[in-house]
Tab-separated table of C-alpha atoms in Angstrom:
chain	number	residue	atom	x	y	z
A	23	MET	CA	45.596	220.019	4.240
A	24	THR	CA	43.875	223.274	5.224
A	25	ILE	CA	44.615	226.197	7.523
A	26	LEU	CA	42.613	229.311	8.408
A	27	SER	CA	44.183	232.743	8.293
A	28	ASP	CA	43.218	236.323	9.066
A	29	ASP	CA	45.247	237.353	6.015
A	30	ALA	CA	44.835	236.430	2.366
A	31	LEU	CA	48.037	234.404	2.059
A	32	ILE	CA	49.100	234.026	-1.566
A	33	ASP	CA	51.693	231.447	-2.538
A	34	PRO	CA	54.047	233.073	-5.119
A	35	ALA	CA	54.802	229.597	-6.497
A	36	PHE	CA	51.079	228.883	-7.096
A	37	GLY	CA	51.014	225.752	-4.936
A	38	PRO	CA	48.250	225.862	-2.286
A	39	ARG	CA	45.275	228.081	-3.078
A	40	THR	CA	43.557	230.756	-0.985
A	41	LEU	CA	39.773	231.043	-0.775
A	42	CYS	CA	37.277	233.225	1.068
A	43	HIS	CA	36.011	231.611	4.253
A	44	ALA	CA	32.362	231.685	5.277
A	45	ARG	CA	33.333	233.761	8.314
A	46	SER	CA	33.865	237.424	7.420
A	47	GLY	CA	37.507	238.516	7.487
A	48	GLU	CA	38.884	234.969	7.431
A	49	TRP	CA	40.603	233.013	4.670
A	50	MET	CA	41.051	229.322	3.964
A	51	VAL	CA	44.380	228.220	2.497
A	52	GLU	CA	44.532	224.649	1.270
A	53	GLY	CA	46.694	222.100	-0.452
A	54	ILE	CA	44.308	219.491	-1.835
A	55	GLY	CA	45.078	215.772	-1.826
A	56	PHE	CA	42.450	214.662	-4.335
A	57	LEU	CA	42.036	210.903	-4.771
A	58	SER	CA	43.945	209.814	-1.663
A	59	GLY	CA	40.844	208.301	-0.111
A	60	PHE	CA	39.384	207.357	-3.475
A	61	ALA	CA	42.565	205.432	-4.329
A	62	LEU	CA	42.117	203.168	-1.311
A	63	ARG	CA	38.482	202.643	-2.232
A	64	TRP	CA	39.667	201.634	-5.700
A	65	VAL	CA	42.016	199.098	-4.090
A	66	ARG	CA	39.068	197.760	-2.142
A	67	ASP	CA	36.805	197.497	-5.184
A	68	ALA	CA	39.460	196.122	-7.560
A	69	PHE	CA	41.064	193.524	-5.309
A	70	PHE	CA	39.538	192.968	-1.889
A	71	GLU	CA	35.819	192.923	-2.634
A	72	PRO	CA	36.195	190.324	-5.445
A	73	LEU	CA	38.372	188.117	-3.207
A	74	LEU	CA	35.903	188.264	-0.353
A	75	LYS	CA	33.038	187.535	-2.738
A	76	LEU	CA	34.828	184.477	-4.128
A	77	ALA	CA	35.530	183.283	-0.595
A	78	GLN	CA	31.891	183.938	0.351
A	79	SER	CA	33.186	185.883	3.333
A	80	ASP	CA	31.262	188.578	5.162
A	81	LEU	CA	34.499	190.125	6.478
A	82	ASP	CA	34.654	193.896	6.124
A	83	ALA	CA	36.938	194.726	3.209
A	84	PHE	CA	38.474	197.789	4.865
A	85	ALA	CA	39.219	195.773	8.002
A	86	LEU	CA	41.082	193.244	5.859
A	87	ILE	CA	42.929	196.020	4.029
A	88	GLU	CA	44.097	197.484	7.318
A	89	LYS	CA	45.159	194.083	8.658
A	90	LEU	CA	47.268	193.230	5.598
A	91	ALA	CA	48.758	196.722	5.395
A	92	GLN	CA	49.635	196.596	9.084
A	93	ASP	CA	51.760	193.496	8.433
A	94	VAL	CA	53.907	195.388	5.898
A	95	PRO	CA	56.815	197.450	7.301
A	96	VAL	CA	57.303	201.202	7.015
A	97	GLY	CA	57.920	202.096	3.389
A	98	ALA	CA	55.548	199.395	2.102
A	99	ALA	CA	58.531	197.105	1.489
A	100	GLY	CA	59.825	199.464	-1.180
A	101	THR	CA	56.521	200.078	-2.962
A	102	ILE	CA	55.629	203.668	-3.879
A	103	ALA	CA	52.113	204.467	-5.064
A	104	ALA	CA	51.713	207.214	-7.657
A	105	THR	CA	48.191	208.390	-6.885
A	106	ALA	CA	48.376	212.192	-6.958
A	107	CYS	CA	50.902	215.008	-7.222
A	108	PRO	CA	51.202	218.040	-4.941
A	109	MET	CA	48.778	220.827	-5.702
A	110	GLN	CA	49.903	223.324	-8.332
A	111	SER	CA	47.127	225.845	-8.754
A	112	ASP	CA	48.157	227.169	-12.164
A	113	ALA	CA	49.159	223.897	-13.884
A	114	TRP	CA	48.197	220.828	-11.913
A	115	ARG	CA	49.626	217.779	-13.661
A	116	GLN	CA	48.862	214.285	-12.399
A	117	PRO	CA	50.710	210.976	-12.873
A	118	PRO	CA	49.393	207.768	-14.420
A	119	LEU	CA	48.341	205.366	-11.680
A	120	SER	CA	51.401	203.284	-10.796
A	121	PHE	CA	52.811	201.053	-8.086
A	122	LEU	CA	56.608	201.269	-8.296
A	123	GLY	CA	58.802	198.693	-6.595
A	124	LEU	CA	56.078	196.122	-5.983
A	125	ASP	CA	57.813	192.822	-5.170
A	126	LEU	CA	56.511	190.041	-7.407
A	127	ASN	CA	58.621	187.555	-5.469
A	128	ALA	CA	56.479	188.073	-2.389
A	129	PRO	CA	52.932	187.514	-3.689
A	130	GLY	CA	51.662	186.668	-0.219
A	131	ARG	CA	52.032	190.264	0.890
A	132	ALA	CA	51.538	192.108	-2.408
A	133	LEU	CA	48.044	193.319	-1.504
A	134	GLY	CA	49.330	194.594	1.817
A	135	GLN	CA	52.105	196.461	0.000
A	136	VAL	CA	49.621	198.027	-2.399
A	137	ALA	CA	47.291	199.087	0.409
A	138	ARG	CA	50.008	200.487	2.639
A	139	SER	CA	51.692	202.315	-0.244
A	140	VAL	CA	48.394	204.098	-0.983
A	141	MET	CA	48.078	205.149	2.664
A	142	GLU	CA	51.680	206.328	2.727
A	143	ALA	CA	51.250	208.258	-0.521
A	144	GLY	CA	48.325	210.116	1.035
A	145	ALA	CA	50.426	210.898	4.106
A	146	PHE	CA	53.413	212.056	2.033
A	147	LEU	CA	51.146	214.340	0.030
A	148	ALA	CA	49.564	215.760	3.202
A	149	ASN	CA	53.030	216.365	4.661
A	150	HIS	CA	54.155	218.167	1.493
A	151	HIS	CA	51.169	220.492	1.731
A	152	LEU	CA	51.696	220.972	5.481
A	153	GLU	CA	55.264	222.136	4.882
A	154	LYS	CA	54.089	224.544	2.171
A	155	LEU	CA	51.347	225.981	4.386
A	156	GLU	CA	53.691	226.411	7.344
A	157	ALA	CA	56.231	228.217	5.155
A	158	LEU	CA	53.485	230.440	3.757
A	159	SER	CA	51.942	231.275	7.143
A	160	GLY	CA	55.119	231.380	9.221
A	161	GLN	CA	53.374	229.137	11.745
A	162	ARG	CA	54.039	225.609	12.984
A	163	TYR	CA	51.013	223.390	13.580
A	164	ASP	CA	51.821	220.820	16.247
A	165	THR	CA	48.357	219.247	16.162
A	166	LEU	CA	46.413	218.272	13.040
A	167	GLN	CA	42.817	217.118	12.636
A	168	PHE	CA	42.170	214.123	10.408
A	169	THR	CA	38.575	213.781	9.207
A	170	GLY	CA	36.544	212.053	6.515
A	171	GLY	CA	36.166	208.357	5.794
A	172	SER	CA	39.918	207.740	5.836
A	173	SER	CA	40.076	208.698	9.520
A	174	GLN	CA	37.849	205.841	10.656
A	175	GLY	CA	40.598	203.215	10.780
A	176	THR	CA	43.633	203.076	13.036
A	177	LEU	CA	46.549	202.501	10.641
A	178	TRP	CA	46.139	205.423	8.267
A	179	PRO	CA	45.914	208.038	11.060
A	180	GLN	CA	49.036	206.513	12.607
A	181	ILE	CA	50.888	206.715	9.278
A	182	VAL	CA	49.905	210.388	8.928
A	183	ALA	CA	51.159	211.051	12.462
A	184	ASP	CA	54.434	209.237	11.767
A	185	VAL	CA	55.062	210.936	8.408
A	186	THR	CA	54.261	214.463	9.648
A	187	GLY	CA	55.648	213.987	13.153
A	188	ARG	CA	52.536	215.704	14.552
A	189	GLU	CA	49.799	214.602	16.927
A	190	ILE	CA	46.577	213.765	15.109
A	191	GLU	CA	43.120	214.548	16.485
A	192	ILE	CA	40.129	212.614	15.201
A	193	PRO	CA	36.693	214.070	16.044
A	194	GLU	CA	33.599	212.030	16.793
A	195	VAL	CA	31.885	213.455	13.709
A	196	LYS	CA	34.119	212.415	10.820
A	197	GLU	CA	32.164	214.097	8.009
A	198	THR	CA	33.158	217.612	8.976
A	199	THR	CA	32.210	219.127	5.615
A	200	ALA	CA	28.609	218.072	6.200
A	201	LEU	CA	28.819	219.340	9.772
A	202	GLY	CA	30.025	222.738	8.551
A	203	CYS	CA	27.130	222.886	6.090
A	204	ALA	CA	24.732	222.115	8.916
A	205	MET	CA	26.213	224.946	10.976
A	206	LEU	CA	25.759	227.434	8.138
A	207	ALA	CA	22.228	226.183	7.518
A	208	ALA	CA	21.422	226.628	11.203
A	209	VAL	CA	22.613	230.235	11.064
A	210	GLY	CA	20.631	230.821	7.867
A	211	ALA	CA	17.515	229.369	9.485
A	212	GLY	CA	17.865	231.715	12.432
A	213	LEU	CA	18.727	229.070	15.023
A	214	PHE	CA	21.957	230.928	15.799
A	215	ALA	CA	22.828	234.592	15.339
A	216	THR	CA	26.385	234.002	14.197
A	217	ILE	CA	28.651	231.252	12.853
A	218	ASP	CA	30.630	231.354	16.101
A	219	GLU	CA	27.487	230.576	18.088
A	220	ALA	CA	26.735	227.631	15.812
A	221	VAL	CA	30.306	226.349	16.176
A	222	ASP	CA	30.136	226.572	19.972
A	223	ALA	CA	26.883	224.620	20.020
A	224	MET	CA	27.572	222.035	17.305
A	225	ALA	CA	31.331	221.433	17.227
A	226	SER	CA	32.265	217.766	17.519
A	227	PRO	CA	34.380	216.660	20.496
A	228	ILE	CA	37.652	214.855	19.879
A	229	GLU	CA	37.164	211.092	19.864
A	230	ARG	CA	40.812	210.068	20.008
A	231	ARG	CA	44.365	211.312	19.573
A	232	VAL	CA	47.185	209.589	17.707
A	233	VAL	CA	50.762	210.239	18.790
A	234	PRO	CA	53.712	209.798	16.390
A	235	ASN	CA	55.933	206.744	16.854
A	236	PRO	CA	59.501	208.167	17.105
A	237	GLU	CA	61.076	205.139	15.388
A	238	ASN	CA	58.710	205.410	12.446
A	239	VAL	CA	59.162	209.189	12.243
A	240	ALA	CA	62.893	208.615	11.724
A	241	LEU	CA	62.307	205.875	9.150
A	242	TYR	CA	59.962	208.073	7.130
A	243	GLN	CA	62.370	211.033	6.859
A	244	PRO	CA	64.303	209.804	3.765
A	245	LEU	CA	61.184	208.178	2.304
A	246	LYS	CA	59.430	211.550	2.017
A	247	THR	CA	62.149	212.808	-0.322
A	248	ARG	CA	62.157	209.569	-2.284
A	249	TRP	CA	58.367	209.728	-2.752
A	250	SER	CA	58.649	213.299	-4.051
A	251	GLU	CA	61.334	212.311	-6.565
A	252	VAL	CA	59.450	209.219	-7.759
A	253	ILE	CA	56.049	210.915	-8.082
A	254	GLY	CA	57.600	213.732	-10.120
A	255	GLY	CA	59.400	211.240	-12.344
A	256	VAL	CA	56.236	209.230	-12.996
A	257	ARG	CA	54.329	212.424	-13.823
A	258	ASP	CA	57.015	213.535	-16.281
A	259	LEU	CA	57.200	210.068	-17.851
A	260	GLY	CA	53.447	210.115	-18.348
A	261	ASP	CA	53.679	213.512	-20.027
A	262	ALA	CA	56.491	212.377	-22.326
A	263	THR	CA	54.870	209.114	-23.397
A	264	GLY	CA	51.220	210.087	-23.503
A	265	LEU	CA	50.137	207.809	-20.640
A	266	GLU	CA	46.738	208.640	-19.211
A	267	PRO	CA	47.001	210.550	-15.924
A	268	ILE	CA	45.052	209.282	-12.951
A	269	TRP	CA	42.754	212.302	-13.376
A	270	ARG	CA	42.582	215.636	-15.166
A	271	PRO	CA	41.802	218.607	-12.894
A	272	ALA	CA	39.320	221.102	-14.294
A	273	GLY	CA	40.828	224.382	-15.385
A	274	ALA	CA	44.473	223.322	-15.233
A	275	ARG	CA	46.589	224.266	-18.207
A	276	ASN	CA	47.994	221.588	-20.485
A	277	THR	CA	51.184	219.631	-19.942
A	278	GLU	CA	53.405	221.705	-22.215
A	279	LEU	CA	54.089	223.813	-19.125
């Protein structure tokens, strides 16, 4: 989750981080959700691709993931995925990969629960960072842009809209990091005099908008708190028992903090 600011906003609690923007006099403040998209790709590679290979099916694995996850109700039938913790710039500690509350008595929908819980975890994490950034900036952001590979489906953007309660815009060009690099390269090559000129000429139009479902917004309210409590508990349990975290961020201090 990222915002742009004219001021160098510094979080006194060392959550989101502040970086120089490419445009002079502007700052980028971000709460990073590392591994949210990668976690769903892991689900695809670990479970769905082998099943489709055994069935000799040419069905798209992500399409099947979305279909099965769509059949699982809000809250992933009680399953909470521990895939990443909120950003903590000075001591970022991560949990061991876990799926808490997975119902072994309902094997027919277990894969859907796993897939949906990963999507919901990504949305909960994005919402946590959104709340931190709004508190830091004093602004409310009624519209969010969702980009990258995770924005290509229909379910995950809807979950993000429902968890945050905000309208989601999805641009035609999903790989916006690459697009930004192309804009800077175009300025460097002399095709445009300024970054603003490059943005005006190359910015991607909005492909579609996703509106929050009011019923789901209400259902997700208590689940956001529960996710925060569970993810913190799994992280602390991993620290106490020496379980391997899902990843170790470079430069973060050790877990004795």
